Amino acid sequence: MTKQETLEIVGETPAPHTTPGASLRTGSGDPSPKIIRAVPKTGTVPDFVVSARSAAFRKQYFPGMPDTLWNDWHWQVRSGIRNYDELSRILLLSDDEKNALAPAKKRLPLLITPYYASLMDPDDSLQPIRKTMVPVTAELSRSPGEQDDPLSEEPYTPVPGLVHRYPDRVLFLVSDICAGYCRYCTRSRLVGRRPDGAGRIMDRWNAGIKYIASNPRIRDILISGGDPLMLSDERLEWLLQRLSAIPHVEILRIGTKIPATLPQRITFQLVRMLKRYPPLWMNIHCTHPDELTEEMREACRRLADAGIPLQSQTVLLAGVNDRTATLMDLFHGLLRMRVRPYYLLQCDPVSGSEHFRTPLAAGLSIMQELRGYTTGFAVPLYVIDTPGGGGKIPVMPECVMGQEGDTVVLKNFEGKLYRYRDNAALSHALLDRQDNES
């Protein structure tokens, strides 16, 4: 830690592109734009690495900004890119992107931190990270089989914000906001809207805690959202204290994309707090090798050094990471950061996501090419989170029961059958192998 001046928001009207820390919103028509500037006060700002790419981006779009401000995660969120005008200042937008960014058309809000924007190719609308965050018109259409709640979580929600699908574990949705909104988000119906007030959030949390405490079979809690690391340290610790105090709760997990989209959030203060609640695991949503920056490496180092086990979850996305070489680079890079590849998830059939979904045959081919050609520790489990509430089903011969036209029939852990509409005919190799093994 180094002694620095603390930072606060100061409202003033700066000269365009001259004031250190000026927002991309400066000059966008806001009559009283807000900027961030350093205010001489006593305090501490954590050291954090700044990669050459981040430094070059910052020099171009935020000239004169000090490291301490760029590395302030609150500033990153406040200065997030939220509309066409701000995005067009840093990216050469395609016609498709422009049409999708029309205010009345957005299915899901736009939010990209300046840090994550620095990873995007300004001239290539097909660059993988850019494709996952910048909307296109395809997301405005609903294809057959797509739903707003594709996993049927609502029927398994005994109290608001808590999903109890499996006997011994629950999903606790504690936040409605993220540091960036993935265009393929399963819970796009819930996230990015106007956040609830503090009173309503606490009511929801207390109801969830009461439900968990009254169900002794629950031993494992996945804390998700939105992104739980968007909560303040104080609120997050309040929640962890109460959940860890329930006698039958054995494991807490946090599902987050923060190390990839906002690694500056992983402060030493946050890590010290998380370390107090073992066994606490972290599942990191990671999409592409371009996310494996020096900043993400530092965030993962801090977490791993604190003894927090790290795993990754990756959604298989057409045109983003649906090549074996891409995923091998990603999984190898994650292992070097002490993150164990855990799940490779078939993209859920949420409304407006067909352009992201790969045929099952593509995922099967990738898994076959990974096995044997890299260490088993680098090979995640390929699963489908089945529509209709069937839960996660591994894409393995014993779970694939057959095919009805363009629909694959799958068997879940309860022996029940669920149907998944495939983008293309399932590879006969899997079914042939199933026949040969029977």
Coordinates of C-alpha atoms in Angstrom, one line a residue:
M1 CA 0.0 0.0 0.0
T2 CA 1.2 3.5 -0.8
K3 CA 0.1 6.8 0.7
Q4 CA -1.8 8.7 -1.9
E5 CA -4.5 11.3 -2.1
T6 CA -8.0 9.9 -1.9
L7 CA -10.5 10.3 -4.7
E8 CA -14.0 11.7 -4.8
I9 CA -16.5 12.8 -7.4
V10 CA -16.4 16.5 -8.1
G11 CA -18.9 18.1 -10.4
E12 CA -17.6 20.7 -12.8
T13 CA -17.5 21.4 -16.5
P14 CA -14.1 20.5 -17.9
A15 CA -12.5 21.5 -21.2
P16 CA -12.9 18.6 -23.6
H17 CA -10.1 16.1 -23.6
T18 CA -7.9 18.2 -21.3
T19 CA -8.7 17.4 -17.7
P20 CA -7.1 14.2 -16.2
G21 CA -9.9 11.7 -15.5
A22 CA -12.5 13.4 -17.7
S23 CA -15.3 11.0 -18.5
L24 CA -16.1 9.8 -22.0
R25 CA -19.4 11.5 -21.4
T26 CA -17.7 14.9 -21.4
G27 CA -19.1 16.9 -24.3
S28 CA -22.0 14.5 -25.0
G29 CA -24.6 17.1 -24.3
D30 CA -24.8 16.7 -20.5
P31 CA -25.3 20.3 -19.2
S32 CA -23.4 19.4 -16.0
P33 CA -21.1 16.5 -16.7
K34 CA -19.3 14.8 -13.8
I35 CA -15.6 14.2 -13.8
I36 CA -13.3 12.6 -11.4
R37 CA -10.3 14.4 -10.0
A38 CA -7.9 13.8 -7.2
V39 CA -8.7 15.6 -4.0
P40 CA -5.8 16.1 -1.5
K41 CA -6.8 14.1 1.5
T42 CA -5.0 11.6 3.6
G43 CA -5.7 8.0 2.7
T44 CA -4.4 4.9 1.0
V45 CA -4.9 3.6 -2.5
P46 CA -3.8 0.0 -3.3
D47 CA -1.0 -0.6 -5.7
F48 CA -2.2 -2.4 -8.8
V49 CA -0.4 -3.3 -12.0
V50 CA -1.2 -1.4 -15.2
S51 CA -0.5 -3.3 -18.4
A52 CA 1.0 -1.5 -21.5
R53 CA -2.3 -1.9 -23.3
S54 CA -4.2 -0.3 -20.5
A55 CA -1.7 2.5 -20.3
A56 CA -1.9 3.2 -24.1
F57 CA -5.7 3.2 -24.0
R58 CA -5.7 5.6 -21.0
K59 CA -3.2 7.9 -22.6
Q60 CA -5.4 8.2 -25.7
Y61 CA -8.8 8.6 -24.0
F62 CA -8.0 9.8 -20.5
P63 CA -4.8 11.8 -20.9
G64 CA -3.0 12.8 -17.7
M65 CA -4.9 10.4 -15.5
P66 CA -2.7 8.9 -12.7
D67 CA -2.5 5.2 -12.0
T68 CA -4.3 5.7 -8.7
L69 CA -7.4 6.9 -10.4
W70 CA -7.4 4.4 -13.2
N71 CA -7.0 1.6 -10.6
D72 CA -9.9 2.9 -8.5
W73 CA -12.7 0.4 -9.2
H74 CA -15.4 2.8 -8.2
W75 CA -14.1 5.2 -10.9
Q76 CA -14.1 2.4 -13.4
V77 CA -17.8 1.7 -12.7
R78 CA -18.8 5.3 -12.6
S79 CA -17.0 5.9 -15.9
G80 CA -18.5 2.9 -17.6
I81 CA -19.6 3.2 -21.2
R82 CA -23.4 3.2 -21.3
N83 CA -24.6 4.5 -24.7
Y84 CA -24.0 5.0 -28.4
D85 CA -22.2 8.3 -28.0
E86 CA -19.7 7.1 -25.5
L87 CA -19.1 3.8 -27.4
S88 CA -18.6 5.6 -30.7
R89 CA -15.8 7.6 -29.2
I90 CA -13.6 4.6 -28.8
L91 CA -14.9 2.1 -31.4
L92 CA -15.6 2.3 -35.1
L93 CA -19.1 0.9 -35.0
S94 CA -20.6 -1.3 -37.7
D95 CA -24.0 -0.5 -39.1
D96 CA -25.4 -3.6 -37.2
E97 CA -24.0 -2.3 -33.9
K98 CA -25.3 1.2 -34.6
N99 CA -28.8 -0.1 -35.2
A100 CA -28.8 -2.3 -32.1
L101 CA -27.7 0.6 -29.9
A102 CA -30.8 2.6 -30.7
P103 CA -32.3 3.4 -27.2
A104 CA -35.7 1.9 -27.8
K105 CA -34.2 -1.4 -29.1
K106 CA -31.9 -2.5 -26.3
R107 CA -32.9 -5.8 -24.8
L108 CA -30.2 -5.5 -22.1
P109 CA -28.4 -2.4 -20.9
L110 CA -25.0 -1.5 -22.1
L111 CA -22.1 -1.2 -19.6
I112 CA -18.4 -1.7 -20.3
T113 CA -15.7 -0.5 -17.9
P114 CA -12.9 1.6 -19.4
Y115 CA -10.5 -1.2 -18.5
Y116 CA -12.5 -3.8 -20.4
A117 CA -13.0 -1.5 -23.3
S118 CA -9.2 -1.3 -23.6
L119 CA -9.2 -5.0 -24.5
M120 CA -11.4 -4.4 -27.6
D121 CA -10.2 -3.9 -31.2
P122 CA -11.6 -0.5 -32.2
D123 CA -11.8 -1.4 -35.8
D124 CA -13.0 -5.0 -35.8
S125 CA -16.6 -5.6 -34.9
L126 CA -15.9 -9.4 -35.0
Q127 CA -13.2 -9.3 -32.3
P128 CA -14.2 -11.8 -29.7
I129 CA -14.4 -9.7 -26.5
R130 CA -16.2 -6.9 -28.4
K131 CA -18.8 -9.4 -29.7
T132 CA -19.7 -10.5 -26.2
M133 CA -20.3 -6.9 -24.9
V134 CA -21.5 -4.8 -27.9
P135 CA -25.1 -5.5 -29.0
V136 CA -26.1 -6.4 -32.6
T137 CA -29.5 -6.6 -34.1
A138 CA -29.7 -10.4 -33.9
E139 CA -30.2 -10.1 -30.1
L140 CA -33.5 -8.3 -30.7
S141 CA -35.1 -11.4 -32.2
R142 CA -36.5 -14.4 -30.4
S143 CA -35.8 -17.8 -32.1
P144 CA -37.8 -21.0 -31.6
G145 CA -37.0 -22.6 -28.2
E146 CA -35.7 -19.3 -26.7
Q147 CA -37.2 -18.0 -23.4
D148 CA -36.6 -15.1 -21.0
D149 CA -36.2 -17.7 -18.3
P150 CA -34.6 -20.5 -20.2
L151 CA -33.6 -22.5 -17.1
S152 CA -37.1 -22.3 -15.5
E153 CA -35.6 -20.8 -12.4
E154 CA -38.8 -19.0 -11.3
P155 CA -40.7 -22.3 -10.4
Y156 CA -37.8 -23.2 -8.1
T157 CA -37.7 -19.8 -6.3
P158 CA -39.3 -20.2 -2.9
V159 CA -38.4 -16.7 -1.8
P160 CA -37.3 -13.8 -4.0
G161 CA -33.7 -14.1 -5.2
L162 CA -33.1 -17.7 -4.1
V163 CA -33.2 -20.7 -6.5
H164 CA -33.5 -24.2 -4.9
R165 CA -33.2 -26.6 -7.8
Y166 CA -30.9 -29.3 -6.3
P167 CA -31.5 -31.0 -2.9
D168 CA -28.4 -29.9 -1.1
R169 CA -27.5 -26.5 -2.6
V170 CA -29.1 -23.2 -3.6
L171 CA -28.3 -20.3 -5.9
F172 CA -28.5 -17.0 -4.0
L173 CA -28.9 -14.0 -6.3
V174 CA -27.7 -11.1 -4.2
S175 CA -27.1 -8.4 -6.8
D176 CA -28.8 -7.1 -9.9
I177 CA -25.8 -5.4 -11.4
C178 CA -22.5 -6.3 -13.0
A179 CA -19.4 -4.5 -14.2
G180 CA -20.4 -5.3 -17.7
Y181 CA -23.4 -7.0 -19.4
C182 CA -22.7 -10.0 -21.5
R183 CA -25.0 -10.1 -24.5
Y184 CA -25.7 -13.8 -23.9
C185 CA -26.6 -13.4 -20.2
T186 CA -29.0 -16.1 -18.9
R187 CA -30.5 -13.7 -16.4
S188 CA -30.9 -10.7 -18.8
R189 CA -34.5 -10.5 -17.5
L190 CA -33.2 -9.6 -14.1
V191 CA -29.9 -7.7 -14.3
G192 CA -29.0 -4.2 -15.3
R193 CA -32.4 -2.7 -14.3
R194 CA -32.9 0.0 -11.7
P195 CA -31.4 -1.5 -8.6
D196 CA -33.6 -2.1 -5.5
G197 CA -33.3 0.3 -2.6
A198 CA -31.2 -0.8 0.4
G199 CA -34.4 -1.7 2.4
R200 CA -35.7 -4.1 -0.3
I201 CA -32.3 -5.7 -0.8
M202 CA -32.0 -6.4 2.9
D203 CA -35.6 -7.8 3.1
R204 CA -34.7 -10.1 0.2
W205 CA -31.4 -11.2 1.8
N206 CA -33.1 -11.8 5.2
A207 CA -35.8 -13.9 3.6
G208 CA -33.1 -16.0 1.8
I209 CA -31.1 -16.5 4.9
K210 CA -34.2 -17.5 6.9
Y211 CA -35.1 -20.1 4.2
I212 CA -31.6 -21.6 4.1
A213 CA -31.4 -21.7 7.9
S214 CA -34.7 -23.6 8.0
N215 CA -33.6 -26.3 5.5
P216 CA -30.9 -28.4 7.0
R217 CA -30.3 -30.3 3.8
I218 CA -28.7 -27.2 2.2
R219 CA -24.9 -27.5 2.6
D220 CA -23.7 -25.5 -0.4
I221 CA -24.5 -21.9 -1.4
L222 CA -23.6 -20.3 -4.7
I223 CA -23.7 -16.6 -4.3
S224 CA -24.3 -14.9 -7.7
G225 CA -26.5 -12.3 -9.3
G226 CA -25.7 -10.0 -11.2
D227 CA -22.2 -10.0 -9.7
P228 CA -21.8 -10.2 -5.9
L229 CA -18.4 -8.5 -6.0
M230 CA -20.2 -5.3 -7.1
L231 CA -21.4 -5.1 -3.5
S232 CA -19.3 -3.1 -1.0
D233 CA -17.0 -5.0 1.2
E234 CA -19.2 -4.2 4.2
R235 CA -22.4 -5.5 2.6
L236 CA -20.7 -8.6 1.3
E237 CA -19.1 -9.4 4.7
W238 CA -22.5 -8.9 6.4
L239 CA -23.9 -11.6 4.1
L240 CA -21.0 -14.0 4.4
Q241 CA -21.1 -13.7 8.2
R242 CA -24.7 -14.7 8.4
L243 CA -24.5 -17.5 5.9
S244 CA -21.3 -19.0 7.4
A245 CA -23.0 -19.0 10.8
I246 CA -25.7 -21.4 9.7
P247 CA -24.6 -24.8 11.2
H248 CA -25.4 -27.0 8.2
V249 CA -23.8 -24.7 5.6
E250 CA -20.5 -26.3 4.7
I251 CA -19.4 -24.4 1.5
L252 CA -19.8 -20.9 0.1
R253 CA -19.1 -20.1 -3.5
I254 CA -19.0 -16.8 -5.3
G255 CA -19.8 -16.6 -9.0
T256 CA -18.2 -13.6 -10.6
K257 CA -16.7 -12.1 -13.8
I258 CA -15.0 -9.3 -11.9
P259 CA -11.4 -10.6 -12.2
A260 CA -11.9 -10.4 -16.0
T261 CA -13.9 -7.2 -16.4
L262 CA -12.8 -5.2 -13.4
P263 CA -9.7 -6.8 -11.8
Q264 CA -9.0 -3.6 -9.8
R265 CA -12.0 -4.6 -7.6
I266 CA -9.8 -7.3 -6.1
T267 CA -8.2 -5.1 -3.4
F268 CA -6.1 -6.3 -0.6
Q269 CA -8.9 -5.2 1.8
L270 CA -11.5 -7.3 -0.1
V271 CA -9.1 -10.3 -0.1
R272 CA -8.4 -10.1 3.6
M273 CA -12.2 -10.0 4.3
L274 CA -12.9 -13.0 2.0
K275 CA -10.1 -15.0 3.7
R276 CA -12.0 -14.9 7.0
Y277 CA -14.8 -17.2 5.6
P278 CA -13.3 -20.6 4.6
P279 CA -14.1 -22.8 2.8
L280 CA -15.0 -20.1 0.3
W281 CA -14.6 -20.9 -3.4
M282 CA -14.7 -18.5 -6.3
N283 CA -16.0 -19.4 -9.8
I284 CA -14.7 -17.0 -12.4
H285 CA -16.6 -16.4 -15.6
C286 CA -13.9 -16.2 -18.3
T287 CA -14.5 -16.2 -22.0
H288 CA -11.4 -15.7 -24.1
P289 CA -7.6 -15.7 -23.8
D290 CA -7.6 -11.9 -24.5
E291 CA -9.0 -11.5 -20.9
L292 CA -5.8 -13.1 -19.4
T293 CA -4.0 -9.8 -18.9
E294 CA -1.5 -8.7 -16.3
E295 CA -4.3 -7.1 -14.4
M296 CA -6.3 -10.3 -14.2
R297 CA -3.2 -12.3 -13.3
E298 CA -2.6 -9.9 -10.4
A299 CA -6.3 -10.3 -9.2
C300 CA -6.0 -14.1 -9.3
R301 CA -2.7 -14.0 -7.6
R302 CA -4.1 -12.1 -4.7
L303 CA -7.0 -14.4 -4.3
A304 CA -5.0 -17.6 -4.7
D305 CA -2.3 -16.4 -2.2
A306 CA -5.1 -15.9 0.3
G307 CA -6.0 -19.6 0.0
I308 CA -9.2 -19.0 -2.0
P309 CA -9.7 -21.9 -4.5
L310 CA -10.4 -20.6 -8.0
Q311 CA -12.3 -22.3 -10.7
S312 CA -13.5 -21.0 -14.1
Q313 CA -16.8 -21.3 -16.0
T314 CA -16.7 -20.6 -19.8
V315 CA -19.7 -20.3 -22.1
L316 CA -19.1 -21.8 -25.5
L317 CA -19.8 -19.0 -28.0
A318 CA -20.0 -19.1 -31.8
G319 CA -17.3 -16.8 -33.3
V320 CA -15.8 -16.1 -29.9
N321 CA -14.2 -19.2 -28.5
D322 CA -15.5 -22.1 -30.5
R323 CA -12.1 -23.3 -31.7
T324 CA -10.0 -25.9 -29.9
A325 CA -6.8 -23.8 -30.1
T326 CA -8.6 -20.8 -28.5
L327 CA -10.0 -22.8 -25.6
M328 CA -6.7 -24.6 -25.1
D329 CA -4.9 -21.3 -24.8
L330 CA -7.6 -20.1 -22.4
F331 CA -7.5 -23.1 -20.2
H332 CA -3.7 -23.3 -20.1
G333 CA -3.5 -19.6 -19.3
L334 CA -6.1 -20.0 -16.5
L335 CA -4.1 -22.8 -14.9
R336 CA -1.0 -20.6 -15.0
M337 CA -3.0 -18.2 -12.9
R338 CA -4.0 -21.0 -10.5
V339 CA -7.6 -21.2 -11.8
R340 CA -8.9 -24.7 -12.5
P341 CA -11.1 -24.9 -15.6
Y342 CA -14.4 -26.3 -14.2
Y343 CA -17.3 -26.0 -16.7
L344 CA -17.6 -25.4 -20.4
L345 CA -21.2 -24.5 -20.8
Q346 CA -23.4 -24.7 -23.8
C347 CA -24.9 -21.3 -24.4
D348 CA -28.4 -21.1 -22.8
P349 CA -31.3 -20.5 -25.1
V350 CA -32.1 -17.1 -23.6
S351 CA -34.1 -14.8 -25.9
G352 CA -31.9 -13.2 -28.6
S353 CA -28.9 -15.6 -28.3
E354 CA -29.2 -17.8 -31.3
H355 CA -26.2 -16.2 -33.0
F356 CA -24.0 -17.2 -30.0
R357 CA -25.1 -20.8 -29.8
T358 CA -22.9 -23.5 -31.4
P359 CA -24.2 -26.9 -32.5
L360 CA -23.6 -29.6 -29.9
A361 CA -21.4 -31.4 -32.4
A362 CA -19.0 -28.5 -32.3
G363 CA -18.6 -28.7 -28.5
L364 CA -18.3 -32.5 -28.7
S365 CA -15.5 -32.1 -31.3
I366 CA -13.6 -29.6 -29.1
M367 CA -13.8 -31.8 -26.1
Q368 CA -12.6 -34.8 -28.1
E369 CA -9.6 -32.8 -29.3
L370 CA -8.8 -31.5 -25.8
R371 CA -8.7 -34.9 -24.2
G372 CA -5.4 -36.6 -24.6
Y373 CA -3.8 -33.5 -26.2
T374 CA -3.5 -31.6 -22.9
T375 CA -3.3 -32.3 -19.2
G376 CA -6.6 -33.6 -17.8
F377 CA -6.5 -30.8 -15.3
A378 CA -7.0 -28.3 -18.2
V379 CA -10.1 -30.1 -19.5
P380 CA -13.4 -28.8 -18.0
L381 CA -16.7 -30.7 -17.9
Y382 CA -18.9 -29.9 -21.0
V383 CA -22.5 -29.4 -19.8
I384 CA -25.9 -28.2 -20.9
D385 CA -28.0 -26.3 -18.3
T386 CA -31.3 -27.8 -19.7
P387 CA -34.3 -25.7 -20.5
G388 CA -37.3 -26.6 -18.4
G389 CA -35.4 -26.8 -15.1
G390 CA -33.6 -30.1 -15.6
G391 CA -30.3 -28.7 -14.2
K392 CA -26.8 -29.2 -15.6
I393 CA -26.4 -32.4 -17.7
P394 CA -23.0 -33.5 -18.8
V395 CA -22.8 -34.0 -22.6
M396 CA -21.8 -37.7 -22.4
P397 CA -23.0 -40.8 -24.1
E398 CA -24.9 -42.0 -21.0
C399 CA -26.8 -38.7 -20.7
V400 CA -27.7 -38.2 -24.4
M401 CA -30.7 -40.5 -25.0
G402 CA -31.4 -39.7 -28.7
Q403 CA -32.6 -37.1 -31.1
E404 CA -36.1 -36.1 -32.4
G405 CA -35.6 -33.9 -35.4
D406 CA -33.6 -30.9 -34.3
T407 CA -34.2 -31.6 -30.6
V408 CA -31.7 -33.6 -28.5
V409 CA -33.2 -35.7 -25.6
L410 CA -31.1 -35.6 -22.4
K411 CA -31.4 -37.5 -19.1
N412 CA -30.7 -35.5 -15.9
F413 CA -29.5 -36.6 -12.4
E414 CA -33.1 -37.6 -11.5
G415 CA -33.5 -39.8 -14.5
K416 CA -36.0 -37.3 -16.1
L417 CA -35.9 -36.5 -19.7
Y418 CA -35.4 -33.0 -21.0
R419 CA -35.2 -31.6 -24.6
Y420 CA -32.7 -29.2 -26.0
R421 CA -33.2 -27.6 -29.4
D422 CA -29.9 -27.9 -31.2
N423 CA -28.7 -25.4 -33.8
A424 CA -27.7 -28.2 -36.1
A425 CA -28.1 -32.0 -36.3
L426 CA -26.3 -33.7 -33.5
S427 CA -23.2 -35.5 -34.6
H428 CA -24.0 -39.2 -35.2
A429 CA -20.7 -40.1 -33.8
L430 CA -21.9 -39.7 -30.2
L431 CA -25.1 -41.8 -30.9
D432 CA -23.1 -44.4 -32.7
R433 CA -20.6 -44.6 -29.9
Q434 CA -23.6 -45.0 -27.5
D435 CA -24.9 -47.9 -29.6
N436 CA -21.5 -49.6 -29.7
E437 CA -21.1 -49.4 -25.9
S438 CA -24.5 -50.9 -25.2

